[in-house]
mmCIF file of C-alpha atoms and ligand atoms in Angstrom:
data_model
loop_
_atom_site.group_PDB
_atom_site.id
_atom_site.type_symbol
_atom_site.label_atom_id
_atom_site.label_comp_id
_atom_site.label_asym_id
_atom_site.label_seq_id
_atom_site.Cartn_x
_atom_site.Cartn_y
_atom_site.Cartn_z
ATOM 1 C CA MET A 107 19.801 53.357 11.977
ATOM 2 C CA GLU A 108 21.715 55.031 14.770
ATOM 3 C CA ASP A 109 23.832 57.963 13.841
ATOM 4 C CA ASN A 110 26.400 59.437 16.175
ATOM 5 C CA LYS A 111 28.600 61.180 13.657
ATOM 6 C CA MET A 112 30.450 63.221 16.243
ATOM 7 C CA ALA A 113 32.439 60.423 17.788
ATOM 8 C CA PHE A 114 31.939 57.321 15.703
ATOM 9 C CA GLY A 115 30.959 58.275 12.150
ATOM 10 C CA THR A 116 27.870 56.786 10.585
ATOM 11 C CA TYR A 117 26.967 53.258 11.637
ATOM 12 C CA LYS A 118 24.029 50.925 11.618
ATOM 13 C CA GLU A 119 24.573 48.977 14.805
ATOM 14 C CA VAL A 120 27.160 48.669 17.544
ATOM 15 C CA VAL A 121 27.464 45.556 19.696
ATOM 16 C CA SER A 122 29.960 43.671 21.796
ATOM 17 C CA ALA A 123 30.953 40.412 20.108
ATOM 18 C CA ARG A 124 33.378 37.530 20.081
ATOM 19 C CA ALA A 125 34.188 34.519 17.935
ATOM 20 C CA THR A 126 32.695 31.276 19.215
ATOM 21 C CA ASP A 127 35.517 29.130 17.789
ATOM 22 C CA LYS A 128 37.928 28.220 20.617
ATOM 23 C CA GLN A 129 40.935 28.064 18.291
ATOM 24 C CA ILE A 130 40.242 31.576 16.997
ATOM 25 C CA GLN A 131 39.714 32.822 20.569
ATOM 26 C CA LYS A 132 43.079 31.369 21.550
ATOM 27 C CA VAL A 133 45.181 32.914 18.788
ATOM 28 C CA SER A 134 43.346 36.205 18.316
ATOM 29 C CA GLN A 135 43.366 39.585 19.949
ATOM 30 C CA ASP A 136 40.254 40.363 22.016
ATOM 31 C CA GLY A 137 37.109 38.855 20.423
ATOM 32 C CA GLY A 138 38.770 37.527 17.254
ATOM 33 C CA ILE A 139 36.289 39.395 15.070
ATOM 34 C CA VAL A 140 38.633 40.041 12.128
ATOM 35 C CA THR A 141 39.755 36.416 11.899
ATOM 36 C CA ALA A 142 36.249 35.004 12.385
ATOM 37 C CA LEU A 143 34.613 37.311 9.838
ATOM 38 C CA LEU A 144 37.284 36.798 7.180
ATOM 39 C CA THR A 145 37.284 32.995 7.563
ATOM 40 C CA TYR A 146 33.477 32.935 7.510
ATOM 41 C CA ALA A 147 33.380 35.138 4.396
ATOM 42 C CA LEU A 148 35.937 32.901 2.698
ATOM 43 C CA GLU A 149 34.091 29.701 3.535
ATOM 44 C CA GLU A 150 30.811 31.199 2.297
ATOM 45 C CA ASN A 151 32.448 32.446 -0.940
ATOM 46 C CA ILE A 152 31.611 36.049 -0.039
ATOM 47 C CA ILE A 153 35.316 36.614 -0.621
ATOM 48 C CA GLU A 154 37.761 34.468 -2.592
ATOM 49 C CA GLY A 155 40.849 35.473 -0.639
ATOM 50 C CA ALA A 156 42.000 37.921 2.014
ATOM 51 C CA ILE A 157 44.937 40.270 2.332
ATOM 52 C CA VAL A 158 46.113 40.115 5.918
ATOM 53 C CA ALA A 159 49.127 41.046 8.054
ATOM 54 C CA GLY A 160 51.116 37.818 8.005
ATOM 55 C CA ASP A 161 54.040 36.972 10.272
ATOM 56 C CA THR A 162 57.640 36.848 9.099
ATOM 57 C CA GLU A 163 60.864 35.413 10.493
ATOM 58 C CA ASP A 164 61.616 38.928 11.706
ATOM 59 C CA ALA A 165 59.977 39.621 15.062
ATOM 60 C CA TRP A 166 56.988 41.943 14.782
ATOM 61 C CA LYS A 167 57.587 42.783 11.146
ATOM 62 C CA PRO A 168 54.249 42.008 9.499
ATOM 63 C CA GLU A 169 54.197 41.119 5.848
ATOM 64 C CA PRO A 170 51.099 41.702 3.713
ATOM 65 C CA THR A 171 49.961 38.205 2.797
ATOM 66 C CA ILE A 172 47.328 36.935 0.358
ATOM 67 C CA ALA A 173 45.526 34.241 2.338
ATOM 68 C CA MET A 174 43.568 31.739 0.265
ATOM 69 C CA THR A 175 42.540 29.351 3.044
ATOM 70 C CA PRO A 176 40.985 29.745 6.515
ATOM 71 C CA GLU A 177 44.198 28.288 7.977
ATOM 72 C CA GLU A 178 46.255 31.053 6.371
ATOM 73 C CA ILE A 179 43.888 33.685 7.765
ATOM 74 C CA ILE A 180 44.065 32.152 11.247
ATOM 75 C CA ALA A 181 47.881 32.023 11.032
ATOM 76 C CA ALA A 182 47.896 35.823 10.663
ATOM 77 C CA ALA A 183 45.684 36.438 13.724
ATOM 78 C CA GLY A 184 46.678 38.926 16.426
ATOM 79 C CA THR A 185 47.329 42.655 16.362
ATOM 80 C CA LYS A 186 50.705 43.969 15.262
ATOM 81 C CA TYR A 187 51.411 47.483 16.448
ATOM 82 C CA THR A 188 53.406 48.423 13.404
ATOM 83 C CA PHE A 189 52.183 48.893 9.848
ATOM 84 C CA SER A 190 51.351 46.136 7.423
ATOM 85 C CA PRO A 191 50.752 47.903 4.079
ATOM 86 C CA ASN A 192 48.152 45.368 2.922
ATOM 87 C CA ALA A 193 47.060 47.486 -0.047
ATOM 88 C CA ILE A 194 50.435 46.866 -1.651
ATOM 89 C CA ARG A 195 49.304 43.313 -2.556
ATOM 90 C CA LEU A 196 45.911 44.350 -3.911
ATOM 91 C CA LYS A 197 46.887 44.630 -7.552
ATOM 92 C CA GLU A 198 48.673 41.293 -7.400
ATOM 93 C CA ALA A 199 45.630 39.671 -5.747
ATOM 94 C CA VAL A 200 43.466 40.860 -8.630
ATOM 95 C CA ARG A 201 45.832 40.494 -11.560
ATOM 96 C CA GLN A 202 47.856 37.430 -10.640
ATOM 97 C CA TYR A 203 45.556 35.515 -8.277
ATOM 98 C CA GLY A 204 42.516 36.499 -10.334
ATOM 99 C CA LEU A 205 40.450 37.349 -7.262
ATOM 100 C CA GLU A 206 37.147 39.096 -7.925
ATOM 101 C CA LYS A 207 36.087 39.398 -4.270
ATOM 102 C CA ILE A 208 38.702 40.297 -1.686
ATOM 103 C CA GLY A 209 38.556 40.763 2.072
ATOM 104 C CA THR A 210 41.085 42.819 3.965
ATOM 105 C CA VAL A 211 41.814 44.456 7.286
ATOM 106 C CA ALA A 212 43.122 47.972 7.664
ATOM 107 C CA THR A 213 43.819 50.808 10.072
ATOM 108 C CA PRO A 214 41.500 53.839 9.719
ATOM 109 C CA CYS A 215 44.034 55.724 7.566
ATOM 110 C CA GLN A 216 44.455 52.707 5.306
ATOM 111 C CA VAL A 217 40.666 52.383 5.032
ATOM 112 C CA MET A 218 40.582 56.020 3.947
ATOM 113 C CA GLY A 219 43.192 55.338 1.261
ATOM 114 C CA LEU A 220 41.280 52.335 -0.055
ATOM 115 C CA ARG A 221 38.020 54.298 -0.168
ATOM 116 C CA LYS A 222 39.804 57.025 -2.139
ATOM 117 C CA MET A 223 41.053 54.392 -4.563
ATOM 118 C CA GLN A 224 37.445 53.244 -5.003
ATOM 119 C CA SER A 225 36.099 56.774 -5.421
ATOM 120 C CA TYR A 226 38.590 58.469 -7.702
ATOM 121 C CA PRO A 227 38.808 57.615 -11.376
ATOM 122 C CA PHE A 228 42.424 56.535 -11.143
ATOM 123 C CA ALA A 229 43.785 53.426 -12.781
ATOM 124 C CA THR A 230 43.759 51.812 -9.340
ATOM 125 C CA ARG A 231 40.001 51.898 -9.113
ATOM 126 C CA PHE A 232 39.548 48.591 -10.890
ATOM 127 C CA VAL A 233 41.557 46.805 -8.200
ATOM 128 C CA ALA A 234 40.001 48.569 -5.199
ATOM 129 C CA ASP A 235 36.537 47.753 -6.561
ATOM 130 C CA LYS A 236 37.286 44.075 -5.877
ATOM 131 C CA ILE A 237 37.236 44.651 -2.123
ATOM 132 C CA ALA A 238 34.105 42.907 -0.895
ATOM 133 C CA LEU A 239 34.782 43.150 2.836
ATOM 134 C CA LEU A 240 36.832 45.935 4.398
ATOM 135 C CA ILE A 241 37.319 45.504 8.136
ATOM 136 C CA GLY A 242 38.748 48.494 9.996
ATOM 137 C CA ILE A 243 40.474 48.280 13.350
ATOM 138 C CA PHE A 244 40.373 50.934 16.061
ATOM 139 C CA CYS A 245 43.675 52.780 16.119
ATOM 140 C CA MET A 246 44.998 55.474 18.433
ATOM 141 C CA GLU A 247 48.547 55.411 17.088
ATOM 142 C CA ASN A 248 51.011 53.165 15.332
ATOM 143 C CA PHE A 249 54.723 52.678 15.853
ATOM 144 C CA PRO A 250 57.469 52.209 13.284
ATOM 145 C CA ARG A 251 59.110 48.888 14.071
ATOM 146 C CA ASP A 252 62.412 50.496 15.075
ATOM 147 C CA SER A 253 60.498 52.659 17.557
ATOM 148 C CA LEU A 254 58.853 49.544 18.979
ATOM 149 C CA ARG A 255 62.256 47.968 19.422
ATOM 150 C CA THR A 256 63.632 51.123 21.057
ATOM 151 C CA PHE A 257 61.035 51.394 23.789
ATOM 152 C CA VAL A 258 60.447 47.665 24.299
ATOM 153 C CA GLU A 259 64.172 47.136 24.806
ATOM 154 C CA GLY A 260 65.064 50.501 26.354
ATOM 155 C CA LYS A 261 62.089 51.056 28.643
ATOM 156 C CA MET A 262 60.542 47.616 29.163
ATOM 157 C CA ASN A 263 63.727 45.575 29.477
ATOM 158 C CA SER A 264 62.595 42.890 27.053
ATOM 159 C CA SER A 265 63.970 41.762 23.736
ATOM 160 C CA LEU A 266 61.519 42.440 20.910
ATOM 161 C CA ASP A 267 62.515 39.046 19.485
ATOM 162 C CA ASN A 268 61.106 37.298 22.599
ATOM 163 C CA VAL A 269 57.789 39.153 22.763
ATOM 164 C CA ASN A 270 54.838 36.818 22.110
ATOM 165 C CA LYS A 271 51.990 39.273 22.369
ATOM 166 C CA MET A 272 51.368 43.018 22.398
ATOM 167 C CA ASP A 273 48.285 44.846 23.545
ATOM 168 C CA ILE A 274 47.074 48.304 24.479
ATOM 169 C CA GLY A 275 44.616 48.642 27.319
ATOM 170 C CA LYS A 276 43.975 50.295 30.669
ATOM 171 C CA GLY A 277 46.259 53.186 29.732
ATOM 172 C CA LYS A 278 49.275 50.997 29.079
ATOM 173 C CA PHE A 279 51.183 49.306 26.265
ATOM 174 C CA TRP A 280 51.489 45.629 27.261
ATOM 175 C CA ILE A 281 53.921 42.961 26.167
ATOM 176 C CA THR A 282 54.089 39.293 27.067
ATOM 177 C CA ASP A 283 57.343 37.381 26.772
ATOM 178 C CA PRO A 284 58.138 33.863 28.080
ATOM 179 C CA GLU A 285 59.091 35.281 31.485
ATOM 180 C CA LYS A 286 56.610 38.009 32.218
ATOM 181 C CA GLU A 287 53.842 40.352 31.227
ATOM 182 C CA SER A 288 54.748 44.004 31.592
ATOM 183 C CA GLY A 289 53.061 47.306 30.871
ATOM 184 C CA LEU A 290 54.394 50.749 30.024
ATOM 185 C CA ALA A 291 52.253 53.832 30.628
ATOM 186 C CA LEU A 292 51.096 55.197 27.268
ATOM 187 C CA LYS A 293 52.504 58.613 28.089
ATOM 188 C CA GLU A 294 55.918 56.896 27.945
ATOM 189 C CA THR A 295 55.299 55.727 24.379
ATOM 190 C CA HIS A 296 54.420 59.206 23.111
ATOM 191 C CA GLY A 297 57.001 60.497 20.704
ATOM 192 C CA TYR A 298 57.584 57.009 19.300
ATOM 193 C CA GLU A 299 54.437 56.987 17.144
ATOM 194 C CA GLN A 300 54.488 57.921 13.465
ATOM 195 C CA ALA A 301 54.290 61.690 12.969
ATOM 196 C CA GLY A 302 51.110 61.377 10.888
ATOM 197 C CA CYS A 303 49.252 59.781 13.806
ATOM 198 C CA ASN A 304 49.321 63.109 15.644
ATOM 199 C CA ILE A 305 46.989 64.702 13.098
ATOM 200 C CA CYS A 306 44.772 61.665 12.591
ATOM 201 C CA LEU A 307 41.089 62.250 13.404
ATOM 202 C CA ASP A 308 39.716 58.741 12.967
ATOM 203 C CA TYR A 309 39.858 56.289 15.878
ATOM 204 C CA VAL A 310 37.115 53.856 14.882
ATOM 205 C CA ALA A 311 37.638 53.324 11.124
ATOM 206 C CA GLU A 312 34.603 55.367 10.152
ATOM 207 C CA LEU A 313 34.713 54.366 6.473
ATOM 208 C CA ALA A 314 35.050 50.600 6.891
ATOM 209 C CA ASP A 315 32.306 48.044 6.182
ATOM 210 C CA VAL A 316 32.721 46.771 9.722
ATOM 211 C CA SER A 317 35.023 48.239 12.350
ATOM 212 C CA THR A 318 36.191 46.647 15.545
ATOM 213 C CA GLY A 319 38.495 46.976 18.534
ATOM 214 C CA SER A 320 38.702 46.068 22.193
ATOM 215 C CA VAL A 321 37.771 49.412 23.739
ATOM 216 C CA GLY A 322 34.285 49.488 25.226
ATOM 217 C CA SER A 323 34.003 45.729 25.670
ATOM 218 C CA PRO A 324 35.139 43.368 28.441
ATOM 219 C CA ASP A 325 38.314 41.243 28.141
ATOM 220 C CA GLY A 326 37.968 38.619 25.424
ATOM 221 C CA TRP A 327 35.250 40.592 23.619
ATOM 222 C CA SER A 328 35.366 43.323 20.974
ATOM 223 C CA THR A 329 33.212 46.302 20.161
ATOM 224 C CA VAL A 330 31.877 46.055 16.594
ATOM 225 C CA PHE A 331 30.283 48.735 14.395
ATOM 226 C CA THR A 332 28.469 47.666 11.255
ATOM 227 C CA ARG A 333 28.518 50.567 8.805
ATOM 228 C CA THR A 334 27.655 49.604 5.244
ATOM 229 C CA ASP A 335 24.840 47.395 3.924
ATOM 230 C CA SER A 336 27.277 44.687 2.879
ATOM 231 C CA GLY A 337 29.168 44.873 6.187
ATOM 232 C CA ALA A 338 25.941 44.554 8.162
ATOM 233 C CA ASP A 339 24.749 41.639 6.001
ATOM 234 C CA ILE A 340 27.987 39.692 6.448
ATOM 235 C CA PHE A 341 28.112 40.381 10.191
ATOM 236 C CA THR A 342 24.478 39.367 10.705
ATOM 237 C CA ALA A 343 24.939 36.205 8.651
ATOM 238 C CA ALA A 344 28.011 35.275 10.746
ATOM 239 C CA VAL A 345 26.000 35.790 13.935
ATOM 240 C CA ASP A 346 23.071 33.746 12.572
ATOM 241 C CA ALA A 347 25.502 30.969 11.609
ATOM 242 C CA GLY A 348 26.836 30.852 15.175
ATOM 243 C CA ILE A 349 30.309 32.056 14.156
ATOM 244 C CA LEU A 350 29.985 35.119 16.401
ATOM 245 C CA GLU A 351 28.055 35.748 19.595
ATOM 246 C CA THR A 352 26.951 39.229 20.601
ATOM 247 C CA LYS A 353 25.769 41.260 23.577
ATOM 248 C CA PRO A 354 24.112 44.673 23.552
ATOM 249 C CA MET A 355 26.579 47.455 24.376
ATOM 250 C CA ASP A 356 24.294 48.618 27.174
ATOM 251 C CA ASP A 357 24.890 45.286 28.933
ATOM 252 C CA VAL A 358 28.706 45.429 28.932
ATOM 253 C CA LYS A 359 31.346 47.387 30.744
ATOM 254 C CA PRO A 360 33.107 49.760 30.248
ATOM 255 C CA GLY A 361 30.673 50.440 27.388
ATOM 256 C CA LEU A 362 30.400 53.043 24.684
ATOM 257 C CA GLY A 363 31.085 56.006 26.999
ATOM 258 C CA LEU A 364 34.784 55.190 27.178
ATOM 259 C CA LEU A 365 35.019 54.712 23.415
ATOM 260 C CA GLU A 366 33.283 58.026 22.834
ATOM 261 C CA LYS A 367 35.660 59.780 25.208
ATOM 262 C CA LEU A 368 38.745 58.331 23.503
ATOM 263 C CA SER A 369 37.434 58.986 19.994
ATOM 264 C CA ASN A 370 36.532 62.590 20.756
ATOM 265 C CA GLY A 371 39.830 63.037 22.591
ATOM 266 C CA LYS A 372 41.730 61.863 19.519
ATOM 267 C CA LYS A 373 39.798 64.234 17.264
ATOM 268 C CA ASP A 374 40.378 67.209 19.600
ATOM 269 C CA LYS A 375 44.077 66.467 19.936
ATOM 270 C CA GLY A 376 44.458 65.958 16.192
ATOM 271 C CA ARG A 377 42.657 69.213 15.365
ATOM 272 C CA LYS A 378 44.903 71.138 17.749
ATOM 273 C CA GLU A 379 48.022 69.673 16.164
ATOM 274 C CA ILE A 380 46.675 70.426 12.665
ATOM 275 C CA GLU A 381 46.088 74.035 13.709
ATOM 276 C CA ARG A 382 49.565 74.248 15.206
ATOM 277 C CA ARG A 383 51.158 72.914 12.029
ATOM 278 C CA VAL A 384 49.096 75.158 9.760
ATOM 279 C CA ASN A 385 50.022 78.181 11.882
ATOM 280 C CA MET A 386 53.647 77.271 11.378
ATOM 281 C CA GLY A 387 53.102 77.172 7.620
ATOM 282 C CA LEU A 388 53.435 73.382 7.439
ATOM 283 C CA PRO A 389 51.291 71.362 5.026
ATOM 284 C CA SER A 390 48.313 69.448 6.403
ATOM 285 C CA PRO A 391 46.173 66.919 4.542
ATOM 286 C CA PHE A 392 43.101 67.852 6.621
HETATM 287 FE FE1 SF4 B 160 46.793 55.570 10.742
HETATM 288 FE FE2 SF4 B 160 45.643 57.276 12.332
HETATM 289 FE FE3 SF4 B 160 46.240 54.855 13.226
HETATM 290 FE FE4 SF4 B 160 48.175 56.586 12.761
HETATM 291 S S1 SF4 B 160 46.561 56.780 14.292
HETATM 292 S S2 SF4 B 160 48.138 54.452 12.102
HETATM 293 S S3 SF4 B 160 47.386 57.713 10.986
HETATM 294 S S4 SF4 B 160 44.774 55.376 11.654
#
């Protein structure tokens, strides 16, 4: 077991990976790991349903959705850069859908919340215990939807309603609409993120079963950490079944160095902001 707690938290293995299914590749962000793993787990009865960030009529307003079929999981593919509070449907998934084994996807802060639900003897523990696969996604920051609209329309001269795809990479926030692809330097998006993101110390979802994101891997691939026994078992089984293909991180560019730099940078920046707030007498959860 490798252990680089400084930057990445505890993990078993880190590889570059992508879904082999062409349909998943087409609709997903990067390597399609979240969609491929959740659909595989559903088809193998490792989970009975998944809570995912579904689309709504409203542009870029994700709606937590209980997906009971692979098609419903695939329909929710693609990263949304504003929150989908998936945990809000957890109790309903257990109580009303009767699910005993649930898969879900979460930002690092949401993973932390779910792990607290599992650890503390609250009444919520019985629902959080039903999570059989918790996939975390790398996250540097997240934007309230109104903030997204403000800078997409004010600084990128596009209508949020026409944007087909969003991405963060190469130091820019990217959007694709029917006419063009355009990028905005990330320093221009600062100030639009949620205030809590400025004191967040977790970039790579350190408490997830499996965590994944594009950074470190080439276009069309994702970097994947397996962290828990169950996460590693499900990931390995999906690879053995041909659902995912992998490459060693040492064989890909830009590689783990970039991820380490960004993760440590986020922790340093967050610690400084925590110190600043504490010195001002403001409350801090960390
Ligand atoms: Fe949550 Fe941290 Fe991502 Fe903000 S940066 S959405 S607090 S994980």
